mmCIF file of C-alpha atoms and ligand atoms in Angstrom:
data_model
loop_
_atom_site.group_PDB
_atom_site.id
_atom_site.type_symbol
_atom_site.label_atom_id
_atom_site.label_comp_id
_atom_site.label_asym_id
_atom_site.label_seq_id
_atom_site.Cartn_x
_atom_site.Cartn_y
_atom_site.Cartn_z
ATOM 1 C CA UNK A 692 0.108 -0.269 0.711
ATOM 2 C CA UNK A 693 1.604 3.732 -0.874
ATOM 3 C CA UNK A 694 2.429 5.303 2.488
ATOM 4 C CA UNK A 695 1.783 9.463 1.783
ATOM 5 C CA UNK A 696 2.950 10.807 4.751
ATOM 6 C CA UNK A 697 -0.032 12.395 7.168
ATOM 7 C CA UNK A 698 0.583 15.971 6.889
ATOM 8 C CA UNK A 699 -2.526 17.055 7.082
ATOM 9 C CA UNK A 700 -2.534 19.138 10.137
ATOM 10 C CA UNK A 701 0.618 20.365 10.347
ATOM 11 C CA UNK A 702 -0.412 23.590 9.653
ATOM 12 C CA UNK A 703 -2.671 26.004 11.416
ATOM 13 C CA UNK A 704 -6.598 25.483 9.883
ATOM 14 C CA UNK A 705 -8.592 28.437 10.037
ATOM 15 C CA UNK A 706 -11.894 26.808 10.904
ATOM 16 C CA UNK A 707 -11.958 23.067 11.319
ATOM 17 C CA UNK A 708 -15.024 21.632 10.088
ATOM 18 C CA UNK A 709 -16.075 18.483 11.434
ATOM 19 C CA UNK A 710 -13.254 14.978 10.604
ATOM 20 C CA UNK A 711 -14.970 14.120 6.726
ATOM 21 C CA UNK A 712 -13.163 10.768 4.756
ATOM 22 C CA UNK A 713 -12.319 12.895 2.633
ATOM 23 C CA UNK A 714 -9.789 12.218 -0.521
ATOM 24 C CA UNK A 715 -7.361 13.916 2.088
ATOM 25 C CA UNK A 716 -7.273 11.892 4.245
ATOM 26 C CA UNK A 717 -7.300 9.135 1.933
ATOM 27 C CA UNK A 718 -4.475 9.522 -0.211
ATOM 28 C CA UNK A 719 -2.496 9.805 3.409
ATOM 29 C CA UNK A 720 -4.535 6.951 5.130
ATOM 30 C CA UNK A 721 -2.532 4.086 5.616
ATOM 31 C CA UNK A 722 0.812 5.908 7.452
ATOM 32 C CA UNK A 723 -2.317 7.906 9.552
ATOM 33 C CA UNK A 724 -4.262 5.379 11.521
ATOM 34 C CA UNK A 725 -0.559 3.580 12.019
ATOM 35 C CA UNK A 726 1.061 6.545 13.652
ATOM 36 C CA UNK A 727 -2.397 7.097 15.071
ATOM 37 C CA UNK A 728 -3.942 4.049 16.335
ATOM 38 C CA UNK A 729 -1.861 1.638 18.839
ATOM 39 C CA UNK A 730 -2.035 -2.558 17.931
ATOM 40 C CA UNK A 731 -3.119 -1.184 14.487
ATOM 41 C CA UNK A 732 -1.148 -3.511 12.819
ATOM 42 C CA UNK A 733 -1.644 -6.321 15.043
ATOM 43 C CA UNK A 734 -4.678 -6.111 14.485
ATOM 44 C CA UNK A 735 -5.222 -6.061 11.089
ATOM 45 C CA UNK A 736 -2.481 -9.389 11.283
ATOM 46 C CA UNK A 737 -4.545 -11.729 14.162
ATOM 47 C CA UNK A 738 -8.510 -10.097 11.947
ATOM 48 C CA UNK A 739 -6.714 -12.297 9.605
ATOM 49 C CA UNK A 740 -5.742 -15.527 11.974
ATOM 50 C CA UNK A 741 -9.215 -15.539 12.765
ATOM 51 C CA UNK A 742 -10.865 -16.034 9.736
ATOM 52 C CA UNK A 743 -8.086 -18.871 9.224
ATOM 53 C CA UNK A 744 -10.426 -20.310 12.235
ATOM 54 C CA UNK A 745 -13.485 -18.933 11.723
ATOM 55 C CA UNK A 746 -14.417 -18.105 7.761
ATOM 56 C CA UNK A 747 -15.999 -21.596 6.232
ATOM 57 C CA UNK A 748 -16.963 -22.632 2.973
ATOM 58 C CA UNK A 749 -19.668 -21.699 1.195
ATOM 59 C CA UNK A 750 -20.257 -18.165 3.074
ATOM 60 C CA UNK A 751 -19.611 -14.756 3.565
ATOM 61 C CA UNK A 752 -17.505 -11.831 5.457
ATOM 62 C CA UNK A 753 -18.629 -8.854 5.541
ATOM 63 C CA UNK A 754 -15.357 -5.482 6.247
ATOM 64 C CA UNK A 755 -17.797 -3.287 7.067
ATOM 65 C CA UNK A 756 -16.409 0.654 6.959
ATOM 66 C CA UNK A 757 -13.096 -0.816 4.893
ATOM 67 C CA UNK A 758 -11.483 1.777 3.997
ATOM 68 C CA UNK A 759 -8.548 0.943 2.389
ATOM 69 C CA UNK A 760 -9.345 -2.165 2.169
ATOM 70 C CA UNK A 761 -6.482 -3.667 4.824
ATOM 71 C CA UNK A 762 -8.990 -6.242 7.288
ATOM 72 C CA UNK A 763 -9.842 -7.859 4.462
ATOM 73 C CA UNK A 764 -6.395 -8.345 2.252
ATOM 74 C CA UNK A 765 -5.329 -9.382 5.588
ATOM 75 C CA UNK A 766 -8.982 -12.060 5.585
ATOM 76 C CA UNK A 767 -7.967 -13.055 1.919
ATOM 77 C CA UNK A 768 -4.653 -14.231 2.842
ATOM 78 C CA UNK A 769 -6.364 -16.432 5.252
ATOM 79 C CA UNK A 770 -8.376 -17.712 4.330
ATOM 80 C CA UNK A 771 -8.336 -22.037 3.548
ATOM 81 C CA UNK A 772 -11.854 -22.898 2.222
ATOM 82 C CA UNK A 773 -13.417 -22.264 -0.806
ATOM 83 C CA UNK A 774 -16.803 -20.383 -2.945
ATOM 84 C CA UNK A 775 -16.291 -17.927 0.013
ATOM 85 C CA UNK A 776 -16.838 -14.048 -0.762
ATOM 86 C CA UNK A 777 -16.238 -11.076 0.490
ATOM 87 C CA UNK A 778 -18.420 -7.550 0.446
ATOM 88 C CA UNK A 779 -15.671 -4.587 1.275
ATOM 89 C CA UNK A 780 -18.549 -1.904 2.372
ATOM 90 C CA UNK A 781 -17.392 1.637 2.805
ATOM 91 C CA UNK A 782 -19.422 4.970 2.126
ATOM 92 C CA UNK A 783 -16.630 7.254 1.158
ATOM 93 C CA UNK A 784 -16.152 7.214 -2.479
ATOM 94 C CA UNK A 785 -12.856 8.198 -2.063
ATOM 95 C CA UNK A 786 -12.222 5.052 0.453
ATOM 96 C CA UNK A 787 -14.057 2.445 -2.219
ATOM 97 C CA UNK A 788 -11.961 4.033 -4.919
ATOM 98 C CA UNK A 789 -8.793 3.515 -3.891
ATOM 99 C CA UNK A 790 -9.989 -0.576 -2.051
ATOM 100 C CA UNK A 791 -10.769 -1.496 -5.472
ATOM 101 C CA UNK A 792 -7.275 -0.909 -7.094
ATOM 102 C CA UNK A 793 -5.843 -2.078 -4.320
ATOM 103 C CA UNK A 794 -7.563 -5.740 -4.167
ATOM 104 C CA UNK A 795 -7.292 -5.720 -7.759
ATOM 105 C CA UNK A 796 -3.352 -5.505 -7.648
ATOM 106 C CA UNK A 797 -3.410 -8.788 -5.691
ATOM 107 C CA UNK A 798 -4.531 -12.071 -7.165
ATOM 108 C CA UNK A 799 -6.248 -14.371 -4.834
ATOM 109 C CA UNK A 800 -8.631 -17.404 -4.847
ATOM 110 C CA UNK A 801 -11.369 -16.050 -2.724
ATOM 111 C CA UNK A 802 -13.966 -12.957 -4.916
ATOM 112 C CA UNK A 803 -13.677 -9.389 -3.532
ATOM 113 C CA UNK A 804 -17.099 -6.915 -4.557
ATOM 114 C CA UNK A 805 -16.282 -3.629 -3.194
ATOM 115 C CA UNK A 806 -19.451 -1.602 -2.565
ATOM 116 C CA UNK A 807 -19.900 2.144 -1.356
ATOM 117 C CA UNK A 808 -22.631 1.888 0.386
ATOM 118 C CA UNK A 809 -24.038 3.082 4.375
ATOM 119 C CA UNK A 810 -23.561 0.121 6.387
ATOM 120 C CA UNK A 811 -26.946 1.506 7.864
ATOM 121 C CA UNK A 812 -28.287 0.148 4.934
ATOM 122 C CA UNK A 813 -27.031 -2.515 3.562
ATOM 123 C CA UNK A 814 -28.485 -6.240 4.353
ATOM 124 C CA UNK A 815 -26.331 -9.214 5.224
ATOM 125 C CA UNK A 816 -26.409 -12.961 5.135
ATOM 126 C CA UNK A 817 -24.766 -16.296 5.309
ATOM 127 C CA UNK A 818 -22.545 -14.533 7.039
ATOM 128 C CA UNK A 819 -18.829 -16.833 9.247
ATOM 129 C CA UNK A 820 -16.684 -13.331 9.770
ATOM 130 C CA UNK A 821 -18.228 -9.722 10.748
ATOM 131 C CA UNK A 822 -15.437 -7.294 11.056
ATOM 132 C CA UNK A 823 -16.258 -3.123 12.200
ATOM 133 C CA UNK A 824 -12.061 -2.110 12.784
ATOM 134 C CA UNK A 825 -12.715 1.029 14.176
ATOM 135 C CA UNK A 826 -16.255 1.607 12.194
ATOM 136 C CA UNK A 827 -18.726 1.369 14.797
ATOM 137 C CA UNK A 828 -17.356 4.587 16.411
ATOM 138 C CA UNK A 829 -18.364 6.437 13.852
ATOM 139 C CA UNK A 830 -22.124 5.547 13.528
ATOM 140 C CA UNK A 831 -24.880 7.608 15.403
ATOM 141 C CA UNK A 832 -25.375 5.951 18.842
ATOM 142 C CA UNK A 833 -28.700 4.808 17.936
ATOM 143 C CA UNK A 834 -27.404 3.196 13.917
ATOM 144 C CA UNK A 835 -25.285 1.296 16.315
ATOM 145 C CA UNK A 836 -27.667 -1.494 18.643
ATOM 146 C CA UNK A 837 -28.814 -1.711 14.913
ATOM 147 C CA UNK A 838 -26.348 -2.325 13.314
ATOM 148 C CA UNK A 839 -24.839 -4.890 15.500
ATOM 149 C CA UNK A 840 -28.805 -6.663 15.293
ATOM 150 C CA UNK A 841 -28.328 -7.085 11.889
ATOM 151 C CA UNK A 842 -24.975 -8.743 12.860
ATOM 152 C CA UNK A 843 -26.399 -10.419 14.646
ATOM 153 C CA UNK A 844 -28.637 -12.083 12.666
ATOM 154 C CA UNK A 845 -26.637 -12.549 9.490
ATOM 155 C CA UNK A 846 -24.468 -15.073 11.225
ATOM 156 C CA UNK A 847 -24.295 -18.445 10.926
ATOM 157 C CA UNK A 848 -23.793 -20.217 13.474
ATOM 158 C CA UNK A 849 -20.167 -20.609 14.925
ATOM 159 C CA UNK A 850 -19.890 -17.415 13.057
ATOM 160 C CA UNK A 851 -17.537 -14.525 14.708
ATOM 161 C CA UNK A 852 -17.718 -9.891 14.685
ATOM 162 C CA UNK A 853 -14.387 -8.771 15.479
ATOM 163 C CA UNK A 854 -15.439 -5.372 16.607
ATOM 164 C CA UNK A 855 -12.466 -2.778 17.472
ATOM 165 C CA UNK A 856 -12.717 0.257 18.531
ATOM 166 C CA UNK A 857 -11.205 3.232 21.140
ATOM 167 C CA UNK A 858 -12.537 2.920 24.391
ATOM 168 C CA UNK A 859 -13.415 5.710 26.842
ATOM 169 C CA UNK A 860 -13.048 4.510 30.605
ATOM 170 C CA UNK A 861 -16.068 4.518 33.022
ATOM 171 C CA UNK A 862 -13.356 5.109 36.225
ATOM 172 C CA UNK A 863 -12.647 9.451 35.718
ATOM 173 C CA UNK A 864 -8.128 7.975 36.229
ATOM 174 C CA UNK A 865 -8.208 5.614 34.194
ATOM 175 C CA UNK A 866 -9.730 7.342 31.267
ATOM 176 C CA UNK A 867 -7.572 10.184 31.599
ATOM 177 C CA UNK A 868 -4.338 8.074 32.265
ATOM 178 C CA UNK A 869 -4.822 6.161 29.065
ATOM 179 C CA UNK A 870 -6.288 8.744 26.800
ATOM 180 C CA UNK A 871 -2.680 10.931 27.744
ATOM 181 C CA UNK A 872 -1.379 7.190 27.012
ATOM 182 C CA UNK A 873 -2.371 7.425 23.692
ATOM 183 C CA UNK A 874 -1.488 11.066 22.903
ATOM 184 C CA UNK A 875 2.226 9.815 24.126
ATOM 185 C CA UNK A 876 1.747 7.520 21.240
ATOM 186 C CA UNK A 877 1.056 9.823 18.311
ATOM 187 C CA UNK A 878 3.503 12.216 19.962
ATOM 188 C CA UNK A 879 6.653 9.850 19.686
ATOM 189 C CA UNK A 880 4.999 8.399 16.325
ATOM 190 C CA UNK A 881 6.258 12.370 14.931
ATOM 191 C CA UNK A 882 3.019 13.909 15.483
ATOM 192 C CA UNK A 883 3.018 17.524 17.269
ATOM 193 C CA UNK A 884 0.424 19.009 19.513
ATOM 194 C CA UNK A 885 -1.019 20.972 16.336
ATOM 195 C CA UNK A 886 -1.603 17.572 14.387
ATOM 196 C CA UNK A 887 -3.316 16.362 18.418
ATOM 197 C CA UNK A 888 -5.450 18.883 18.991
ATOM 198 C CA UNK A 889 -6.501 20.565 15.374
ATOM 199 C CA UNK A 890 -7.557 16.767 14.852
ATOM 200 C CA UNK A 891 -8.895 15.586 17.941
ATOM 201 C CA UNK A 892 -11.337 18.430 17.946
ATOM 202 C CA UNK A 893 -12.267 17.471 14.350
ATOM 203 C CA UNK A 894 -13.364 14.706 15.635
ATOM 204 C CA UNK A 895 -15.517 15.968 18.955
ATOM 205 C CA UNK A 896 -18.711 15.521 16.782
ATOM 206 C CA UNK A 897 -17.956 12.238 14.966
ATOM 207 C CA UNK A 898 -16.139 10.226 16.754
ATOM 208 C CA UNK A 899 -18.403 9.187 20.026
ATOM 209 C CA UNK A 900 -16.862 6.874 21.817
ATOM 210 C CA UNK A 901 -18.310 3.303 24.276
ATOM 211 C CA UNK A 902 -16.851 1.853 27.054
ATOM 212 C CA UNK A 903 -16.015 -1.419 27.331
ATOM 213 C CA UNK A 904 -18.961 -1.924 29.455
ATOM 214 C CA UNK A 905 -21.567 0.165 26.997
ATOM 215 C CA UNK A 906 -19.955 -1.867 23.632
ATOM 216 C CA UNK A 907 -20.870 -5.360 26.235
ATOM 217 C CA UNK A 908 -24.702 -4.785 26.584
ATOM 218 C CA UNK A 909 -25.093 -3.375 23.236
ATOM 219 C CA UNK A 910 -24.547 -7.263 22.181
ATOM 220 C CA UNK A 911 -25.647 -8.933 24.850
ATOM 221 C CA UNK A 912 -28.337 -6.921 23.400
ATOM 222 C CA UNK A 913 -27.830 -8.389 20.152
ATOM 223 C CA UNK A 914 -27.863 -11.821 20.659
ATOM 224 C CA UNK A 915 -24.641 -12.713 21.611
ATOM 225 C CA UNK A 916 -23.562 -14.787 24.441
ATOM 226 C CA UNK A 917 -19.640 -15.370 24.191
ATOM 227 C CA UNK A 918 -18.092 -12.051 24.408
ATOM 228 C CA UNK A 919 -14.239 -11.080 25.100
ATOM 229 C CA UNK A 920 -11.960 -8.424 24.469
ATOM 230 C CA UNK A 921 -8.944 -9.993 23.239
ATOM 231 C CA UNK A 922 -5.979 -7.181 21.628
ATOM 232 C CA UNK A 923 -6.173 -3.738 24.009
ATOM 233 C CA UNK A 924 -3.295 -1.065 23.859
ATOM 234 C CA UNK A 925 -4.657 1.904 25.750
ATOM 235 C CA UNK A 926 -7.506 2.825 24.812
ATOM 236 C CA UNK A 927 -7.358 1.308 21.796
ATOM 237 C CA UNK A 928 -8.710 -2.998 20.357
ATOM 238 C CA UNK A 929 -10.947 -4.989 19.585
ATOM 239 C CA UNK A 930 -13.653 -7.371 21.123
ATOM 240 C CA UNK A 931 -14.617 -10.435 19.845
ATOM 241 C CA UNK A 932 -18.563 -11.615 19.949
ATOM 242 C CA UNK A 933 -19.305 -15.471 18.946
ATOM 243 C CA UNK A 934 -22.850 -17.132 17.743
ATOM 244 C CA UNK A 935 -23.437 -20.488 18.960
HETATM 245 C C1 LIG B 2096 -11.507 4.442 10.836
HETATM 246 S S1 LIG B 2096 -11.564 3.555 9.217
HETATM 247 C C2 LIG B 2096 -11.748 2.536 9.697
HETATM 248 C C3 LIG B 2096 -10.674 1.591 9.135
HETATM 249 C C4 LIG B 2096 -10.770 -0.321 8.473
HETATM 250 N N1 LIG B 2096 -11.587 -0.481 8.775
HETATM 251 C C5 LIG B 2096 -9.829 -0.476 8.558
HETATM 252 O O1 LIG B 2096 -8.651 -1.494 9.166
HETATM 253 O O2 LIG B 2096 -8.412 -0.279 8.279
HETATM 254 C C6 LIG B 2096 -13.649 4.124 9.535
HETATM 255 C C7 LIG B 2096 -14.698 3.646 7.986
HETATM 256 O O3 LIG B 2096 -15.493 3.822 8.438
HETATM 257 C C8 LIG B 2096 -16.420 4.411 6.859
HETATM 258 N N2 LIG B 2096 -17.199 4.683 7.787
HETATM 259 C C9 LIG B 2096 -17.987 5.248 9.180
HETATM 260 N N3 LIG B 2096 -19.529 5.325 9.001
HETATM 261 C C10 LIG B 2096 -20.071 4.947 7.748
HETATM 262 C C11 LIG B 2096 -21.285 4.243 7.088
HETATM 263 N N4 LIG B 2096 -22.575 4.543 7.846
HETATM 264 N N5 LIG B 2096 -21.148 3.429 5.893
HETATM 265 C C12 LIG B 2096 -20.093 2.968 5.921
HETATM 266 N N6 LIG B 2096 -18.503 2.823 6.024
HETATM 267 C C13 LIG B 2096 -18.662 3.713 7.156
HETATM 268 C C14 LIG B 2096 -15.702 5.885 6.709
HETATM 269 O O4 LIG B 2096 -15.435 6.249 5.761
HETATM 270 C C15 LIG B 2096 -13.808 5.312 7.326
HETATM 271 O O5 LIG B 2096 -13.292 4.530 5.310
HETATM 272 O O1 LIG B 2097 -8.134 8.695 18.039
HETATM 273 C C1 LIG B 2097 -7.898 9.522 16.768
HETATM 274 O O2 LIG B 2097 -6.807 10.354 17.872
HETATM 275 C C2 LIG B 2097 -7.788 8.862 16.677
HETATM 276 O O3 LIG B 2097 -6.738 9.725 15.053
HETATM 277 C C3 LIG B 2097 -7.773 7.885 15.967
HETATM 278 C C4 LIG B 2097 -8.771 7.283 14.937
HETATM 279 C C5 LIG B 2097 -9.513 6.054 14.892
HETATM 280 O O4 LIG B 2097 -9.319 5.788 15.080
HETATM 281 O O5 LIG B 2097 -10.788 5.987 13.469
HETATM 282 C C6 LIG B 2097 -9.290 8.745 14.037
HETATM 283 C C7 LIG B 2097 -9.852 9.046 13.066
HETATM 284 C C8 LIG B 2097 -8.516 8.124 11.158
HETATM 285 O O6 LIG B 2097 -8.748 6.779 10.847
HETATM 286 C C9 LIG B 2097 -7.190 7.144 12.737
HETATM 287 C C10 LIG B 2097 -7.858 6.845 13.456
#
């Protein structure tokens, strides 16, 4: 994947609007997400390992909010079963266009359909694996339960949902510490105070974080009974939910 450096917020921006996944963001996204999300590349590799274990023959995989297709590519490399289909879905045209190029650049047995759509209005079925890798946090809080309900209904028995998110924490001291550690992580990756604060204010109204407890409650409400956090680094992490 291309690795153009993220310098989008390195100079003062006069009027900071709300965050969008536009062309400028899509262009630098691999560098941005790598330098912004602790554990991102581990999560991507391990989604591939989960695909080996959970994706069964003749089923569908859904990568919801696929951006440039990093999780899709990892899954596709690791599927060992025949006649599977991966649907990579995102509502940003800038992301989807680039994603299609990345997917087409490599040959593999499992086909991928890249779709530009809002995950609130898609239909899914016959799924052995669904991935929400840092996507649910961009849906309105009301829409989150609906999407999780739909995923549970679409999953076959023994199917898995991987839900990665930026978390908030109910204990204020822990919350402040883990958010500060994340800012230290960004500084260590070369982001300046200006870059950190401009991006933070753009994300403020758009990316609303939930606690792990809130995520678990929603997953239980959707029908899942087997739920656990499998990865966490500071205030970022990933939960698995398995349908039995
Ligand atoms: C942080 S990125 C996801 C990163 C990606 N999953 C990965 O592993 O590299 C969030 C993505 O969700 C997409 N997104 C946000 N809301 C969406 C929605 N309602 N429907 C579809 N995609 C959405 C954004 O366009 C963006 O590409
Ligand atoms: O919280 C932050 O500072 C982030 O940069 C997080 C985050 C995310 O979790 O999606 C936000 C936007 C970009 O997509 C990359 C990372």
